[in-house]
Short mmCIF file of C-alpha atoms and ligand atoms in Angstrom, two decimals:
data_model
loop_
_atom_site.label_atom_id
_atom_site.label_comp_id
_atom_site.label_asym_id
_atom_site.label_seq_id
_atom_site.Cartn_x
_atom_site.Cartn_y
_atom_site.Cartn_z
CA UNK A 1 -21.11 -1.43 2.02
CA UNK A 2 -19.22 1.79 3.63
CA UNK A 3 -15.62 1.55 3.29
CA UNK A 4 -13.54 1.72 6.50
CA UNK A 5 -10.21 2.89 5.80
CA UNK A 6 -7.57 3.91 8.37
CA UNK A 7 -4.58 6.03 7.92
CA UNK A 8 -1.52 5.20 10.24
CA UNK A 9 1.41 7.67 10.52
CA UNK A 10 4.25 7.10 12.85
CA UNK A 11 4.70 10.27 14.88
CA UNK A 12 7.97 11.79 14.66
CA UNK A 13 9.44 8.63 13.26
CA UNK A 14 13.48 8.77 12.38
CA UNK A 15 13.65 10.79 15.78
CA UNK A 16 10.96 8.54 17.80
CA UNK A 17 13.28 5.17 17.03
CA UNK A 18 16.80 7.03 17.36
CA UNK A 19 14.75 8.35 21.29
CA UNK A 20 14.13 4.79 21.52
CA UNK A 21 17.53 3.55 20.90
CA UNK A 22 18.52 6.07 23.57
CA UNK A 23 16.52 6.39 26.49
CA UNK A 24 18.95 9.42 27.71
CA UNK A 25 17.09 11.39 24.76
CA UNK A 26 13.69 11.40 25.71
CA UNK A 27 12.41 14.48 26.48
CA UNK A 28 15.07 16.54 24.97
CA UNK A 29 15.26 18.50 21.32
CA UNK A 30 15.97 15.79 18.80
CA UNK A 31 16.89 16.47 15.08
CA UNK A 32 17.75 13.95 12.89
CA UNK A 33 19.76 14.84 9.51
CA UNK A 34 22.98 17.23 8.96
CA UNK A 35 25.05 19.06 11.80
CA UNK A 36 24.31 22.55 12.22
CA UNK A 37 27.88 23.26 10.95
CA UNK A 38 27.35 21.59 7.93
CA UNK A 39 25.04 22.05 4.67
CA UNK A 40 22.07 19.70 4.69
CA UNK A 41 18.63 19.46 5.73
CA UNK A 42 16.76 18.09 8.84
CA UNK A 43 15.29 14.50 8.09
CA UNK A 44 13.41 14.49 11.25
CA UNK A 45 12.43 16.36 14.30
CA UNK A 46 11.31 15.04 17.93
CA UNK A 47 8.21 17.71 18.77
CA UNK A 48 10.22 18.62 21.28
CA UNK A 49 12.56 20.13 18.96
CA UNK A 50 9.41 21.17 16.91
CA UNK A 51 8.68 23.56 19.64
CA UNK A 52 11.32 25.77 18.73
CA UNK A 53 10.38 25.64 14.99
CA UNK A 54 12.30 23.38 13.57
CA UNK A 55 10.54 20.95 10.76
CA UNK A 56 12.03 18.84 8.49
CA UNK A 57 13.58 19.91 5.46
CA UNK A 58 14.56 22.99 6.76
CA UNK A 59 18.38 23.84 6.58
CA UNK A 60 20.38 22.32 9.43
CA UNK A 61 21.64 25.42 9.97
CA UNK A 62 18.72 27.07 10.39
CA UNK A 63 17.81 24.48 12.88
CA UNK A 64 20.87 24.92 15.04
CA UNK A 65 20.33 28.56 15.08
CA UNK A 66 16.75 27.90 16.75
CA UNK A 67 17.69 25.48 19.12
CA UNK A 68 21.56 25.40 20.10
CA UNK A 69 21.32 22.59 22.62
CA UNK A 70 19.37 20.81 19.77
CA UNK A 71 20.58 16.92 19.71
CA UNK A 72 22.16 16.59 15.98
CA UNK A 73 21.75 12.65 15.03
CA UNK A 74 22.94 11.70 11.41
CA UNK A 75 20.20 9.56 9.65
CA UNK A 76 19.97 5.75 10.52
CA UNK A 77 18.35 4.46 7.77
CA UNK A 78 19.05 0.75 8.69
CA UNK A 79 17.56 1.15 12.04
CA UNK A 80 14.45 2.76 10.78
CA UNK A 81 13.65 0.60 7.97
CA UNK A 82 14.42 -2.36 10.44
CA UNK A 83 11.22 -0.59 12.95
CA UNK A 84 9.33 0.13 9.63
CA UNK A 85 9.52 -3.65 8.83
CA UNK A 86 8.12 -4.53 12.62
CA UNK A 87 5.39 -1.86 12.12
CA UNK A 88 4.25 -2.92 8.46
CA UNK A 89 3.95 -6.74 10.16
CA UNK A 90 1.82 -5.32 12.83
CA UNK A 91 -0.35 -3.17 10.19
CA UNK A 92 -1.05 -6.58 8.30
CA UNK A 93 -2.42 -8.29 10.96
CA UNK A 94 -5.82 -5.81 10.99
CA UNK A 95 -6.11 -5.90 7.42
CA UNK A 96 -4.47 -7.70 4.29
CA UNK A 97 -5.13 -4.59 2.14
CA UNK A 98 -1.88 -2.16 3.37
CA UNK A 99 -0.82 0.45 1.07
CA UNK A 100 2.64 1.78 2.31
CA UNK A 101 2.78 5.45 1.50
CA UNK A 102 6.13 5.46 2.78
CA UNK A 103 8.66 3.86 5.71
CA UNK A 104 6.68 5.14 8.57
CA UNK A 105 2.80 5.10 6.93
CA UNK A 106 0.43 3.16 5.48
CA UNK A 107 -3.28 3.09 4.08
CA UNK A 108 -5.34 0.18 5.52
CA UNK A 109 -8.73 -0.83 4.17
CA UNK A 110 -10.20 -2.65 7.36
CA UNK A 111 -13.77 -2.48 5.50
CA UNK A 112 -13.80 -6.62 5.78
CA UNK A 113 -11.86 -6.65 9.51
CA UNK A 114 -14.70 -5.21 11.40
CA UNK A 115 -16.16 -8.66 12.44
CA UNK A 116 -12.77 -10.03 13.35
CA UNK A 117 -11.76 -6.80 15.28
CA UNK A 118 -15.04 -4.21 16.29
CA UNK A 119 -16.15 -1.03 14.05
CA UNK A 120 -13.24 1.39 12.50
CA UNK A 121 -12.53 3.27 15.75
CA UNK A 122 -12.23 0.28 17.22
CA UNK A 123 -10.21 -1.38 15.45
CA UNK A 124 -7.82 1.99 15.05
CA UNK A 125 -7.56 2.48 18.79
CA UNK A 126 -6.30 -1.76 18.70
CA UNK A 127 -3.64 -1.09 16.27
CA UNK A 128 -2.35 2.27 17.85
CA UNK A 129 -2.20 0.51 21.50
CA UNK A 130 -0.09 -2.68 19.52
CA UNK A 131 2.36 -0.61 17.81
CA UNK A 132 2.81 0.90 21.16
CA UNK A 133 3.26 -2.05 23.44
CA UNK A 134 5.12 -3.89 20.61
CA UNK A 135 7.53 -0.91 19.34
CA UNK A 136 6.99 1.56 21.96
CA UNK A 137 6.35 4.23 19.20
CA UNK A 138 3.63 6.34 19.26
CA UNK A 139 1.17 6.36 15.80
CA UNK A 140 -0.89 8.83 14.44
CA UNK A 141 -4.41 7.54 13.09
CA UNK A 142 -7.56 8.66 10.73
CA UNK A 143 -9.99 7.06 10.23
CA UNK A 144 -12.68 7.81 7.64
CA UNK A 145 -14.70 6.50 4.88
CA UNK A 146 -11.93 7.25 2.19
CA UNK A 147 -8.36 7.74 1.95
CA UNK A 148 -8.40 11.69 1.22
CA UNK A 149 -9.94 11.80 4.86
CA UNK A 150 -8.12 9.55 6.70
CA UNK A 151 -5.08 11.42 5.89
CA UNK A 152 -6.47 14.20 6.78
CA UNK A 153 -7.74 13.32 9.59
CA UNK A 154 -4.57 11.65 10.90
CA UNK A 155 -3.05 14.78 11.17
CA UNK A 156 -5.49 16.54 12.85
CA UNK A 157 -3.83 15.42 16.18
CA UNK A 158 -0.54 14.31 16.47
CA UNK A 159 1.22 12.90 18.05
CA UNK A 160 -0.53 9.77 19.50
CA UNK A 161 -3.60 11.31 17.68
CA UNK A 162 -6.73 9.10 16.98
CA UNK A 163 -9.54 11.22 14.62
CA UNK A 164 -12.74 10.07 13.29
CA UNK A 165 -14.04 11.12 10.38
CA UNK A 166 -18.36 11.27 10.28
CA UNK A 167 -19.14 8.83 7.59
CA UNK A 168 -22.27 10.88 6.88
CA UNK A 169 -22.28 13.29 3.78
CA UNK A 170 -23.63 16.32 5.80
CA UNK A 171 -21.41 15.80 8.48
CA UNK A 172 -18.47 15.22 6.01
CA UNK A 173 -18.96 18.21 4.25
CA UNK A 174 -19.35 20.36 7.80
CA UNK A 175 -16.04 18.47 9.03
CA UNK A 176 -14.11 19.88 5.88
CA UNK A 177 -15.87 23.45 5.58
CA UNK A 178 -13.63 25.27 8.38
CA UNK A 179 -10.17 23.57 6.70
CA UNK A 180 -7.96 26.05 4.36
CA UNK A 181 -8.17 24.75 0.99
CA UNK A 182 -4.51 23.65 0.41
CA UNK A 183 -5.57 20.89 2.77
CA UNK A 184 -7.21 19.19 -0.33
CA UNK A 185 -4.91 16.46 -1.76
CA UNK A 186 -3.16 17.86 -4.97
CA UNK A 187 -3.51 21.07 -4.10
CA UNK A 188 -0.68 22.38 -4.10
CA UNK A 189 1.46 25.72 -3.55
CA UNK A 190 0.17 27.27 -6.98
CA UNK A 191 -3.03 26.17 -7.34
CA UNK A 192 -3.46 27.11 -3.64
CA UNK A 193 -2.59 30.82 -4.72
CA UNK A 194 -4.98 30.30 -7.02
CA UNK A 195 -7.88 29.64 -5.38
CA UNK A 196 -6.81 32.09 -2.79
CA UNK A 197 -7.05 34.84 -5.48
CA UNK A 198 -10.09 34.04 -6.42
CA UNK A 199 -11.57 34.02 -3.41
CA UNK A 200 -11.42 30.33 -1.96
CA UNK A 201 -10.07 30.39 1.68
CA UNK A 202 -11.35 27.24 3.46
CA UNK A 203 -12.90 23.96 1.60
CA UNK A 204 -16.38 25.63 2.23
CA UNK A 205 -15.64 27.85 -0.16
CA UNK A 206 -15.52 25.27 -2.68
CA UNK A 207 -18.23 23.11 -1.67
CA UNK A 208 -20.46 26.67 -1.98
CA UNK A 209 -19.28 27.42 -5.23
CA UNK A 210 -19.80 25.25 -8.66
CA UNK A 211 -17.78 22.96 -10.81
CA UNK A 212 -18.35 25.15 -13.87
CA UNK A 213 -16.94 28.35 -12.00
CA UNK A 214 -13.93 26.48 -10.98
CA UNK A 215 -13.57 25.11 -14.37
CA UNK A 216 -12.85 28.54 -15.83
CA UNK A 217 -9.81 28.70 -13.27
CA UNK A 218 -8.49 25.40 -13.67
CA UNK A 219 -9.40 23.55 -16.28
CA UNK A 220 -11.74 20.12 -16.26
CA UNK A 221 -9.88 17.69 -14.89
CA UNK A 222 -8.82 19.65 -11.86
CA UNK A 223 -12.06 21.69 -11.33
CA UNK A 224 -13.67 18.25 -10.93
CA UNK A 225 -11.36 16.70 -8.82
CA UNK A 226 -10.97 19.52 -6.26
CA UNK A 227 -14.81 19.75 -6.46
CA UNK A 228 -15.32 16.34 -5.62
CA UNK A 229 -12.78 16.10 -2.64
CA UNK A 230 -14.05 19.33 -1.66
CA UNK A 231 -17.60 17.08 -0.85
CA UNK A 232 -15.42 14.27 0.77
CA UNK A 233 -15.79 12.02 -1.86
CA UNK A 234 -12.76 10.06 -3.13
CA UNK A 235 -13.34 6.35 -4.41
CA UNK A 236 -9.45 5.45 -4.87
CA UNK A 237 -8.87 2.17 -3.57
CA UNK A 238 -6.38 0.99 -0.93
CA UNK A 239 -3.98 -0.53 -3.42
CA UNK A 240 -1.88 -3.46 -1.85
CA UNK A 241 1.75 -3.17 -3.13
CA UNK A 242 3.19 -5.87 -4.03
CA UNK A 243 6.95 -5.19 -2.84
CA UNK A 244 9.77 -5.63 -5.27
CA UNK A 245 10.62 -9.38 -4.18
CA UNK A 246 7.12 -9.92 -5.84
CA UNK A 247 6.24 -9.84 -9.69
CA UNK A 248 2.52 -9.22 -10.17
CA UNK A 249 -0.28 -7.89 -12.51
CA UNK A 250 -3.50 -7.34 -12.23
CA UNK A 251 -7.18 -6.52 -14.50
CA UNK A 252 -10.08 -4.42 -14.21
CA UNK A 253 -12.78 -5.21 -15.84
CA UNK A 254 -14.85 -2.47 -17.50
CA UNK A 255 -18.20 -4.07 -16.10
CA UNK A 256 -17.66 -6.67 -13.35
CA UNK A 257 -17.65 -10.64 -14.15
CA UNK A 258 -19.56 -13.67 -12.94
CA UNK A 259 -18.55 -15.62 -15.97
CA UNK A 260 -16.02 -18.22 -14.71
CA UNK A 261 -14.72 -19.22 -18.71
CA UNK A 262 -14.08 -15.20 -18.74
CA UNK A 263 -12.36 -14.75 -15.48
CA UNK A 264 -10.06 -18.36 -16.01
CA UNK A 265 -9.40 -16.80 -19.55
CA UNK A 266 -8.14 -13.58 -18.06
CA UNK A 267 -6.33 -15.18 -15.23
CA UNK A 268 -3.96 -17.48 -17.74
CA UNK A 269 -3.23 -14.23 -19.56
CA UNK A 270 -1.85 -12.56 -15.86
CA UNK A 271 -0.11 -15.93 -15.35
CA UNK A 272 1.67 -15.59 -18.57
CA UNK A 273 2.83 -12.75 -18.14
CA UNK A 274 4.20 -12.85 -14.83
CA UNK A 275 5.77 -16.09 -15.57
CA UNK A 276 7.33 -14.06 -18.71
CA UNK A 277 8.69 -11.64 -16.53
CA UNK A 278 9.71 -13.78 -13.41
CA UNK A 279 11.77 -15.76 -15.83
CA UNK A 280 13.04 -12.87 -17.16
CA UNK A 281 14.29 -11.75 -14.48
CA UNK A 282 16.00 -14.74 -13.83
CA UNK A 283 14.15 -15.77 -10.68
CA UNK A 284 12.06 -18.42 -9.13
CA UNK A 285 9.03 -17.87 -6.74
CA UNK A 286 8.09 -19.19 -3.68
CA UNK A 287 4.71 -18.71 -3.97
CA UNK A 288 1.81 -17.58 -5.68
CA UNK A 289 -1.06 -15.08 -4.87
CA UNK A 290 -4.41 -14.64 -6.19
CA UNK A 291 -5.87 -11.22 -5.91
CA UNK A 292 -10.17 -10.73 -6.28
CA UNK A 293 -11.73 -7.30 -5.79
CA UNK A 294 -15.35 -7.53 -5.67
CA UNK A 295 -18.12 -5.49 -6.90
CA UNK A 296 -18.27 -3.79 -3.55
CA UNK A 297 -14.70 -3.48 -3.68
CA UNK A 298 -13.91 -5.47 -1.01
CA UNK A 299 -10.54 -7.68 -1.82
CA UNK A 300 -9.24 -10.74 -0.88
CA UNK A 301 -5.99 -12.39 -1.53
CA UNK A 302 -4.90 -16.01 -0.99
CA UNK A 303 -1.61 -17.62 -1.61
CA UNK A 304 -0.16 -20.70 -2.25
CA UNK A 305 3.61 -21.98 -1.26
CA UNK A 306 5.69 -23.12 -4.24
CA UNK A 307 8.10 -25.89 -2.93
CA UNK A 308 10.63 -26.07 -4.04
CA UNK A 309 10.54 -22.61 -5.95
CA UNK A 310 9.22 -22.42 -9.44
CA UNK A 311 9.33 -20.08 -12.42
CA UNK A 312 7.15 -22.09 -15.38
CA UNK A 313 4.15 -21.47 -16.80
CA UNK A 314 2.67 -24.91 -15.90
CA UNK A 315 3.17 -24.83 -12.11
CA UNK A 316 2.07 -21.13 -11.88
CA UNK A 317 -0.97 -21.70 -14.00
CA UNK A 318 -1.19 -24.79 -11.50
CA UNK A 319 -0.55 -22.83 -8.80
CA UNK A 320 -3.40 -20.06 -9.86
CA UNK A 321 -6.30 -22.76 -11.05
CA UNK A 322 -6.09 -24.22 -7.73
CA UNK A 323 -6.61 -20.80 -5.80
CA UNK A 324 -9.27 -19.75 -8.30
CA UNK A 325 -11.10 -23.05 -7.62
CA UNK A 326 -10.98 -23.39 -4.14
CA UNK A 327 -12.39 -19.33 -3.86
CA UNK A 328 -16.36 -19.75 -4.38
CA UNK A 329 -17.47 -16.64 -6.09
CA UNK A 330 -19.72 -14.69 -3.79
CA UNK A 331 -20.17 -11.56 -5.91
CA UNK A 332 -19.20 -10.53 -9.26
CA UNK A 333 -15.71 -10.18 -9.69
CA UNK A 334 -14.22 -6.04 -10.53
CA UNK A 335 -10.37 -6.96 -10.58
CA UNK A 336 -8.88 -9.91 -10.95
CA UNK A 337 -4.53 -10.35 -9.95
CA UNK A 338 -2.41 -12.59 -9.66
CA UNK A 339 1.45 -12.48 -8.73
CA UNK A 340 4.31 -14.22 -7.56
CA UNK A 341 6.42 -13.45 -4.63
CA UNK A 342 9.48 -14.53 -2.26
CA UNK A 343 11.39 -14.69 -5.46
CA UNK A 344 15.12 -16.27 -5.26
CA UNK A 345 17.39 -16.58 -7.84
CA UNK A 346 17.88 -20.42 -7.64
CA UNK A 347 15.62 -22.87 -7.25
CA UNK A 348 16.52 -25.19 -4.45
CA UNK A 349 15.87 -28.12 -6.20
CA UNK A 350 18.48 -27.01 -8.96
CA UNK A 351 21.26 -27.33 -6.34
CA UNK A 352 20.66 -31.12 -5.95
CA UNK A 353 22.39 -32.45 -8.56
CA UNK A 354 20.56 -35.80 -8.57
CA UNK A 355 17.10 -34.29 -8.98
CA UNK A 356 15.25 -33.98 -11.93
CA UNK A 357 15.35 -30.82 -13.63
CA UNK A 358 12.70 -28.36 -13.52
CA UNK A 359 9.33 -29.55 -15.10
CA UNK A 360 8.43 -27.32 -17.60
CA UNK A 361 11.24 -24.52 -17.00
CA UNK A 362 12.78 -25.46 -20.61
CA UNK A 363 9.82 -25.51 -22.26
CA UNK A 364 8.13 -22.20 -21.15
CA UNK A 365 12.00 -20.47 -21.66
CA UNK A 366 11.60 -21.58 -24.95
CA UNK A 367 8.08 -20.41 -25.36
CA UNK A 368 8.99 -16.57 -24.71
CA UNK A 369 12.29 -17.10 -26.74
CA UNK A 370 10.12 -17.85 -29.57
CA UNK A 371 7.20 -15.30 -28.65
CA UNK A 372 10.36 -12.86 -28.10
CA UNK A 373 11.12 -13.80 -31.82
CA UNK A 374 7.68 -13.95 -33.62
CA UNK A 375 5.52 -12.07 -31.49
CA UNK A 376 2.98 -13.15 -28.78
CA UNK A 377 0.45 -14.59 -30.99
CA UNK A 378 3.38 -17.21 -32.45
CA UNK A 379 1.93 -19.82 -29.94
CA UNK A 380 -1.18 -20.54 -27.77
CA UNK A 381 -1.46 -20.36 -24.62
CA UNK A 382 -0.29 -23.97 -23.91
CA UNK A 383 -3.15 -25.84 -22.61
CA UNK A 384 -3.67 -26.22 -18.72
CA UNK A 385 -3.57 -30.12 -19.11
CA UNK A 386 0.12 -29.87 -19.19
CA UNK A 387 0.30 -28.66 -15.54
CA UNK A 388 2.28 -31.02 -13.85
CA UNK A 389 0.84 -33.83 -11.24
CA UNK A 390 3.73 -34.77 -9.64
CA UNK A 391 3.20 -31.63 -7.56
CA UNK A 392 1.85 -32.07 -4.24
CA UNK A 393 -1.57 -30.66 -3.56
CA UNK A 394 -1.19 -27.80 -0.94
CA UNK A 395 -4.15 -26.03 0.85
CA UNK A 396 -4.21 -22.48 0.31
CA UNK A 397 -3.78 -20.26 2.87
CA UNK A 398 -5.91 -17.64 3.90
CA UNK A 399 -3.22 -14.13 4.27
CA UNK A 400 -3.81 -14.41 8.12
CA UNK A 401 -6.10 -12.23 9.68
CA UNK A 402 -6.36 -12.55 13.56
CA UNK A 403 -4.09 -11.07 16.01
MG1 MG B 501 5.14 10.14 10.10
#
């Protein structure tokens, strides 16, 4: 199947949510960083104040000498991570597979969304009129059959931009020809010159000439890299991040698995060793989260609470058999994860007193003491029999989807 993958950028963001805050600012020159009079860098500029020049991370100074009637703003970064937060939850309604690039931007595979939400432009021009009726910020969108182009193509034409990329070869390959070629992701300022000096001006350039020629200027790895992005083609995958208040790890398998001993075998070893390192860290998780990538690399994810929050091996593994079992396995399996998440550093249930202690949180503390001690072969994995039943069976939740 043709991947669908969308690339959202905020448009002007630090300055769009300080114009927001303060309606008196619309139209004028915004820059948000350092005073003019001061050392520093611009953070952010409102394309109005673009107009005159300024960009961000030039000096301040330099700013204020372009545009004197500029409107200095020092950073808010609690306001903007506060939007970011409201834009990320509207992001994860098209798609559970968001890859924050940073605050105000965000890969999103929407490959498996299209028969909830319409094709890829579709589905872009829905989340670009939500984030604008929800936020009232304007965001940039690509939209193209790999990361590399979406990017590109979401800066094409900002703001409020909305570019598709062809998803045909030929068409790909025409759409990058005319584009310099420090447009190609890790190019950068030196290898740029390079090229230059050797005659590459625009991505055509490169798609004309050979692997082997650009080999001899830089090296293997790169030559076949910038070769291959030069044809549009860039398999990366939208990688969901699991944010820090989440503990997770995940496999690839070097051929892809149907076998269901294989796949259980592998999950128990991710369970063990985010249970290690959740317990390590002191913490206890609200839930868990199984992760399957397919052999068409579509993913899925499904979770399950944890109530009250738990940190031993025998309620995660729990936790994880239960997911496994109630996903039937429609293809076979690439990448297998499996994390924890909404960590806390108590467990509710050890605030009570009266209740019972933690099943199981003794014994799997002691298990890593000793594993700490003698190495990770000093005990088996304890078998999955032990897994509590006092817990009560919970359904697992699909990561929601809809709108
Ligand atoms: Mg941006």
């Amino acid at each position: 199947m043709d991947r669908v993958i969308l690339h959202a950028d905020m448009d002007a963001f630090f300055a769009a949510c300080e114009v927001r805050e303060r309606p008196e600012l619309r139209g004028q020159p915004v820059v948000v960083g350092s005073p003019p009079g001061q050392r520093g860098v611009v953070a952010a500029a409102s394309y109005e104040a673009r107009k005159y020049g300024i960009h961000s991370a030039m000096p301040s100074r330099e700013a204020g000498r372009r545009c004197p009637h500029a409107v200095f703003l020092p950073p808010n970064m609690r306001l903007y991570s506060r939007v970011s937060k409201d834009i990320f939850r509207i992001f994860e309604r098209f798609s559970p597979l968001v890859e924050p690039v940073s605050v105000d931007e965000a890969f999103l595979d929407v490959t498996g969304a299209q028969r909830l939400f319409g094709d890829g432009p579709t589905i872009a021009a829905k989340l670009k009129a939500t984030v604008k009726a929800e936020t009232q910020l304007t965001v940039s969108v690509g939209v193209a059959p790999n990361k590399f182009l979406a990017k590109l193509a979401s800066d094409m034409h900002k703001p409020d931009g909305l570019t598709v990329v062809p998803s045909e070869p030929t068409a790909i390959r025409a759409f990058l020809a005319p584009l310099p070629v420090g447009r190609v992701w890790g190019v950068g300022k030196v290898s740029e010159k390079i090229l230059n000096r050797a005659g590459f001006q625009t991505i055509g350039d490169i798609q004309r000439s050979s692997p082997a020629h650009l080999e001899r200027l830089l090296g293997h790895e790169a030559a076949q890299h910038l070769f291959a992005l030069a044809h549009g083609e860039d398999a990366r995958a939208v990688e969901v991040s699991w944010d820090e208040k989440s503990i997770s790890r995940e496999h690839t398998f070097l051929e892809d698995v149907s076998d269901v001993a294989v796949l259980e075998q592998t999950l128990g070893d991710l369970v063990e060793d985010v249970g290690r390192r959740l317990r390590k860290a002191g913490k206890y998780a609200g839930f868990a989260r199984l992760k399957l990538r397919w052999k068409d690399f579509t993913t899925i994810t499904r979770q399950l609470p944890l109530t009250p929050p738990r940190c031993d091996d025998f309620r995660l593994r729990a936790a994880a058999q239960e997911l496994f079992a109630a996903q039937k396995l429609i293809a076979p399996v690439r990448l297998l994860g499996f994390g924890v998440g909404q960590l806390t550093l108590q467990s509710a249930g050890q605030l009570n007193l009266f209740e019972k202690p933690q099943h199981g949180e003794a014994a799997s503390r002691a298990v890593d003491a000793i594993r700490k001690q003698f190495g990770p072969a000093a005990i088996l994995s304890a078998s999955a029999k032990l897994a509590p039943t006092d817990q009560k069976k919970t359904k697992p939740t699909k990561d929601k989807l809809p709108l």
